[in-house]
Short mmCIF file of C-alpha atoms in Angstrom, two decimals:
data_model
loop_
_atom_site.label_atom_id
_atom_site.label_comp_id
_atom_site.label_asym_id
_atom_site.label_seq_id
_atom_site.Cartn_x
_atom_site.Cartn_y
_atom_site.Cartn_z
CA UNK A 1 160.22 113.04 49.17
CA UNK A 2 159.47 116.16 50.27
CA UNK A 3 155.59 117.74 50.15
CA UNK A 4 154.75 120.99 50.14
CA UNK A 5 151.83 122.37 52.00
CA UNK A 6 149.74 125.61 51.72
CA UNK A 7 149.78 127.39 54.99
CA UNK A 8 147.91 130.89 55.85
CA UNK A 9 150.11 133.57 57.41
CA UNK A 10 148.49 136.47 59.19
CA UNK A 11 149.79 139.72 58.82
CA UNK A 12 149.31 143.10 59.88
CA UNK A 13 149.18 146.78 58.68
CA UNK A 14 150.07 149.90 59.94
CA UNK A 15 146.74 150.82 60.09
CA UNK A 16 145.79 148.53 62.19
CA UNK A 17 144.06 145.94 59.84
CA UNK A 18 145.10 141.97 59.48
CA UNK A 19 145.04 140.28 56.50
CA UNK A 20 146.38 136.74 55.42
CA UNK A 21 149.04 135.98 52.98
CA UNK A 22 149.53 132.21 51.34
CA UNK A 23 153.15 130.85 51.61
CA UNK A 24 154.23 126.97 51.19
CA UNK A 25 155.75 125.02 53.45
CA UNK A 26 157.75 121.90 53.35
CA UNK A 27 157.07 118.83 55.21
CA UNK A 28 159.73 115.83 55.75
CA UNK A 29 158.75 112.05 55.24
CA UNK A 30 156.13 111.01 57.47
CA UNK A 31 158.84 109.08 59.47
CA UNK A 32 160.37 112.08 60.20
CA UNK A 33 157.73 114.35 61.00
CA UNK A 34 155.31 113.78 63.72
CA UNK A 35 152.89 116.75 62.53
CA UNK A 36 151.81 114.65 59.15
CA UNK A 37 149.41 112.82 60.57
CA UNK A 38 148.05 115.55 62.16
CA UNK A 39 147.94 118.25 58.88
CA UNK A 40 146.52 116.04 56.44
CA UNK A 41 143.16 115.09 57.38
CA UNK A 42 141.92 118.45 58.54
CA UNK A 43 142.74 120.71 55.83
CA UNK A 44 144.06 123.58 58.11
CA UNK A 45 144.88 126.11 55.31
CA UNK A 46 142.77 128.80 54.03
CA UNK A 47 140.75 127.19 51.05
CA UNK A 48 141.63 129.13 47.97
CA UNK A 49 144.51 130.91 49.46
CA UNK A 50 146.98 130.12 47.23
CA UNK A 51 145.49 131.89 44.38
CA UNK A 52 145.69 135.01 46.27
CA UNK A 53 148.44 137.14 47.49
CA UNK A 54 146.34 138.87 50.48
CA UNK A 55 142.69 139.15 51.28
CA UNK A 56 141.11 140.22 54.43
CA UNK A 57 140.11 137.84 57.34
CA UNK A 58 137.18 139.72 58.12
CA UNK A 59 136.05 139.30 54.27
CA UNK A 60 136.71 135.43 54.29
CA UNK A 61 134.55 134.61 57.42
CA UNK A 62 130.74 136.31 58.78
CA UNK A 63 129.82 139.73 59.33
CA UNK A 64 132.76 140.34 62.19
CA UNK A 65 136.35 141.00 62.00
CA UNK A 66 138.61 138.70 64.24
CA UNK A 67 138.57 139.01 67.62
CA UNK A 68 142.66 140.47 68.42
CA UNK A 69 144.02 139.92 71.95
CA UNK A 70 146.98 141.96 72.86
CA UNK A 71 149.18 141.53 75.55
CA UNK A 72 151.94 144.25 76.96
CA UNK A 73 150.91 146.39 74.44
CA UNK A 74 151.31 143.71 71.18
CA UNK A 75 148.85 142.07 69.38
CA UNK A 76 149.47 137.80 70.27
CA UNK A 77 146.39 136.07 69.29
CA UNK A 78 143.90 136.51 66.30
CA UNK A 79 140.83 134.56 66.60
CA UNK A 80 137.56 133.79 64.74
CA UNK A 81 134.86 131.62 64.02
CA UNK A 82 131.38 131.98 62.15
CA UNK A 83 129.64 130.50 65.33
CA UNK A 84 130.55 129.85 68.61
CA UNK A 85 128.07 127.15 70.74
CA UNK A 86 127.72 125.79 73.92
CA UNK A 87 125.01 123.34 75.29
CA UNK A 88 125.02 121.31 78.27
CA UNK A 89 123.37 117.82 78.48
CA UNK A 90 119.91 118.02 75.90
CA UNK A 91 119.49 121.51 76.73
CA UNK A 92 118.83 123.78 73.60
CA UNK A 93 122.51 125.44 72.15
CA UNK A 94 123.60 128.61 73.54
CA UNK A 95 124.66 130.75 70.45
CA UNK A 96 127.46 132.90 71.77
CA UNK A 97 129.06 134.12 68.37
CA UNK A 98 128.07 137.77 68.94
CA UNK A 99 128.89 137.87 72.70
CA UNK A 100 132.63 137.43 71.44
CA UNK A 101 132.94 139.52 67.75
CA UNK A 102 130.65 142.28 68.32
CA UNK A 103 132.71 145.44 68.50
CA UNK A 104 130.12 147.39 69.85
CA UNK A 105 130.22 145.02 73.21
CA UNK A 106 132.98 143.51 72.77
CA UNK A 107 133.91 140.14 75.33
CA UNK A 108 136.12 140.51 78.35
CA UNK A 109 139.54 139.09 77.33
CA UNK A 110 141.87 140.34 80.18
CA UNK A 111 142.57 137.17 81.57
CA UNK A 112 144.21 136.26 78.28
CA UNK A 113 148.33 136.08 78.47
CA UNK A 114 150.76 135.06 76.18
CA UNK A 115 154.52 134.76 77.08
CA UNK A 116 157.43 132.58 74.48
CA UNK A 117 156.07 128.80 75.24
CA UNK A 118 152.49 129.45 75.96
CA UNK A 119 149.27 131.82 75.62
CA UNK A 120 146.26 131.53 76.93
CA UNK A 121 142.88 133.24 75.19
CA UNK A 122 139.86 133.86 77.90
CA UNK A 123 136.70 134.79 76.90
CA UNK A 124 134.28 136.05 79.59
CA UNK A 125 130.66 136.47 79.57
CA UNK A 126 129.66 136.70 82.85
CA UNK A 127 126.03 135.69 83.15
CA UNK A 128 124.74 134.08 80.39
CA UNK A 129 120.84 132.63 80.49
CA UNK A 130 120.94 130.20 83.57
CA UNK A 131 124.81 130.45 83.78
CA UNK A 132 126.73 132.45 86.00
CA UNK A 133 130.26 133.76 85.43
CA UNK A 134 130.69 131.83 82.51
CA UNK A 135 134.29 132.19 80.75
CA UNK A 136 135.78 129.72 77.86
CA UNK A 137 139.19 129.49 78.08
CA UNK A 138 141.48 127.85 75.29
CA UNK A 139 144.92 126.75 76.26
CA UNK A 140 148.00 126.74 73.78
CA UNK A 141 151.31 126.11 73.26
CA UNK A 142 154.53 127.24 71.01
CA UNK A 143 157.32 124.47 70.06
CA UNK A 144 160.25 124.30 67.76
CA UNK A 145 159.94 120.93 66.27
CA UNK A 146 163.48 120.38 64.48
CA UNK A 147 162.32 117.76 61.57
CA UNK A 148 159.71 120.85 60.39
CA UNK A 149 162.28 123.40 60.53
CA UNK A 150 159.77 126.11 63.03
CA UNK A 151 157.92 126.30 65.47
CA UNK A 152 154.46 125.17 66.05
CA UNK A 153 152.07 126.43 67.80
CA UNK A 154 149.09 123.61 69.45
CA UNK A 155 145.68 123.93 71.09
CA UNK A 156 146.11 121.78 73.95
CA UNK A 157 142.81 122.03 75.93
CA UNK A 158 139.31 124.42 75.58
CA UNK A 159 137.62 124.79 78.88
CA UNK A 160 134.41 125.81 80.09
CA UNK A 161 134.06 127.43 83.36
CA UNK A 162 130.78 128.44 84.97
CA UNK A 163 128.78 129.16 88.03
CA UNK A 164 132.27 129.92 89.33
CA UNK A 165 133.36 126.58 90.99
CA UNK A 166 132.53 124.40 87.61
CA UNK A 167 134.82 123.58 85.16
CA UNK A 168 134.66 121.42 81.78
CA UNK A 169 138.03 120.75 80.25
CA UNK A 170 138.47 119.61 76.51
CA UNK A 171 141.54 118.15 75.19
CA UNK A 172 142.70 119.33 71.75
CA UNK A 173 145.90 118.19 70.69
CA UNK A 174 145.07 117.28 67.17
CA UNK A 175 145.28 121.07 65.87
CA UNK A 176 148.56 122.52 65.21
CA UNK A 177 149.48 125.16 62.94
CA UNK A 178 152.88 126.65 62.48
CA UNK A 179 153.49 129.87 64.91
CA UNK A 180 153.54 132.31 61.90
CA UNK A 181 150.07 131.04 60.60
CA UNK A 182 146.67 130.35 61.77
CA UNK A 183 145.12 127.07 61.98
CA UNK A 184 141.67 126.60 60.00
CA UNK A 185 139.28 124.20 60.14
CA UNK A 186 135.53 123.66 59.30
CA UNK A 187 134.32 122.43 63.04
CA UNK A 188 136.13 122.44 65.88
CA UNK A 189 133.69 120.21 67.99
CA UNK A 190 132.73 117.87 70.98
CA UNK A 191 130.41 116.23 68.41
CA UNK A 192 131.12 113.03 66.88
CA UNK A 193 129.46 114.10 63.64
CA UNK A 194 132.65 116.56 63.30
CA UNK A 195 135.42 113.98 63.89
CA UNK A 196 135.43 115.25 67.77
CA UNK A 197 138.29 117.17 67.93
CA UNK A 198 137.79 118.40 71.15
CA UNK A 199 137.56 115.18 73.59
CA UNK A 200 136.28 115.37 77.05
CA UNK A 201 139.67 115.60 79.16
CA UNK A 202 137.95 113.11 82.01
CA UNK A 203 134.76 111.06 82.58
CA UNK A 204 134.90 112.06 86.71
CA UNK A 205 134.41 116.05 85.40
CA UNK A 206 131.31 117.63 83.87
CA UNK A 207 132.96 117.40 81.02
CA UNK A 208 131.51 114.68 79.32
CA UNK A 209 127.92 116.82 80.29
CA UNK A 210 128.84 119.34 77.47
CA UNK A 211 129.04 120.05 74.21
CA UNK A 212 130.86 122.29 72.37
CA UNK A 213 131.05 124.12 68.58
CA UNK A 214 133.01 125.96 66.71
CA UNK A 215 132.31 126.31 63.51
CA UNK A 216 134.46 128.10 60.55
CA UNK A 217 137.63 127.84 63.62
CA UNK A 218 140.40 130.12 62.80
CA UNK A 219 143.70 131.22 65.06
#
């Protein structure tokens, strides 16, 4: 039987503003689709969506628009979240939500690529309280998956970088969206109290040192 799904699509305008549009899409019997299992739990559409036609993403989430990363002169990856924070071991949360959406100082994303099968978003801070050259880095990937018809795109791994020669590495291979929509979800955490979606990749890495929040997650 199939089971249709609300999905969000993000769209642009000549005038350079995004918006999201609701459109339905079908998913095969669980035996026959792998991304099921994944999609039902989390919720990844837009609540409400599919009582609208188009409404802003800047008016659905906080007081900044989403962050757009272009690469060779197109726009590739549209990102926000309400809250953005770090913390490492019991030291008090590093809150770096306006280090990445303010427009009036807006965060270094030139290390961010994205070619056919993968894209890469880097967000760099530089120094940031006892940090130094601190950059978060989320890793994804673009497949055609033949039993959903499209292609999918997946965050496979968040990573933490800092005082240049440390890295934390996340794994993230429960969110998926498909490549002509965004993925939503409510927390987008290392925290067990929000279903830990982002796991620590290793127990030999500092990894397992950190912890890591997004809240309101939306690409």
């Amino acid at each position: 039987k199939e089971d249709p799904k609300q999905a969000t699509r993000v769209t642009s305008s000549q005038d350079g503003g995004y918006g999201l549009e609701s459109e339905e899409v079908i998913l095969t019997p669980e035996d026959e689709n792998p991304l099921r299992r994944i999609l039902q739990p989390f919720n990844w559409h837009q609540p409400g969506m599919s009582h609208s036609k188009r409404k802003l993403l800047q008016s659905l989430m906080g007081p900044y628009g989403p962050l757009s990363v272009s690469y060779n002169g197109k726009t590739c990856i549209l990102f926000k979240a309400k809250r953005l924070a770090i913390r490492y071991r019991n030291h008090t949360f590093i809150d770096l939500t306006e280090r990445v959406f303010n427009t009036n100082a807006p965060v270094d994303t030139k290390g961010s690529i994205c070619t056919k099968e993968k894209a890469t978003l880097s967000l760099r801070f530089g120094d940031v309280e006892d940090l130094r050259g601190l950059v978060i880095r989320l890793q994804m990937s673009n497949t055609f998956y033949e039993a959903a018809g499209q292609n999918w795109f997946t965050l496979d791994s968040v990573h933490i970088h800092y005082n240049w020669t440390q890295e934390a590495t996340f794994n993230a291979s429960e969110v998926y969206a498909p490549a002509t929509s965004s993925y939503h979800c409510q927390h987008v955490s290392s925290l067990h109290k929000y279903d830990t979606l982002l796991v620590p990749s290793s127990h030999t890495d500092t990894s397992a040192n950190w912890h890591i929040t997004f809240t309101d997650f939306q690409v």
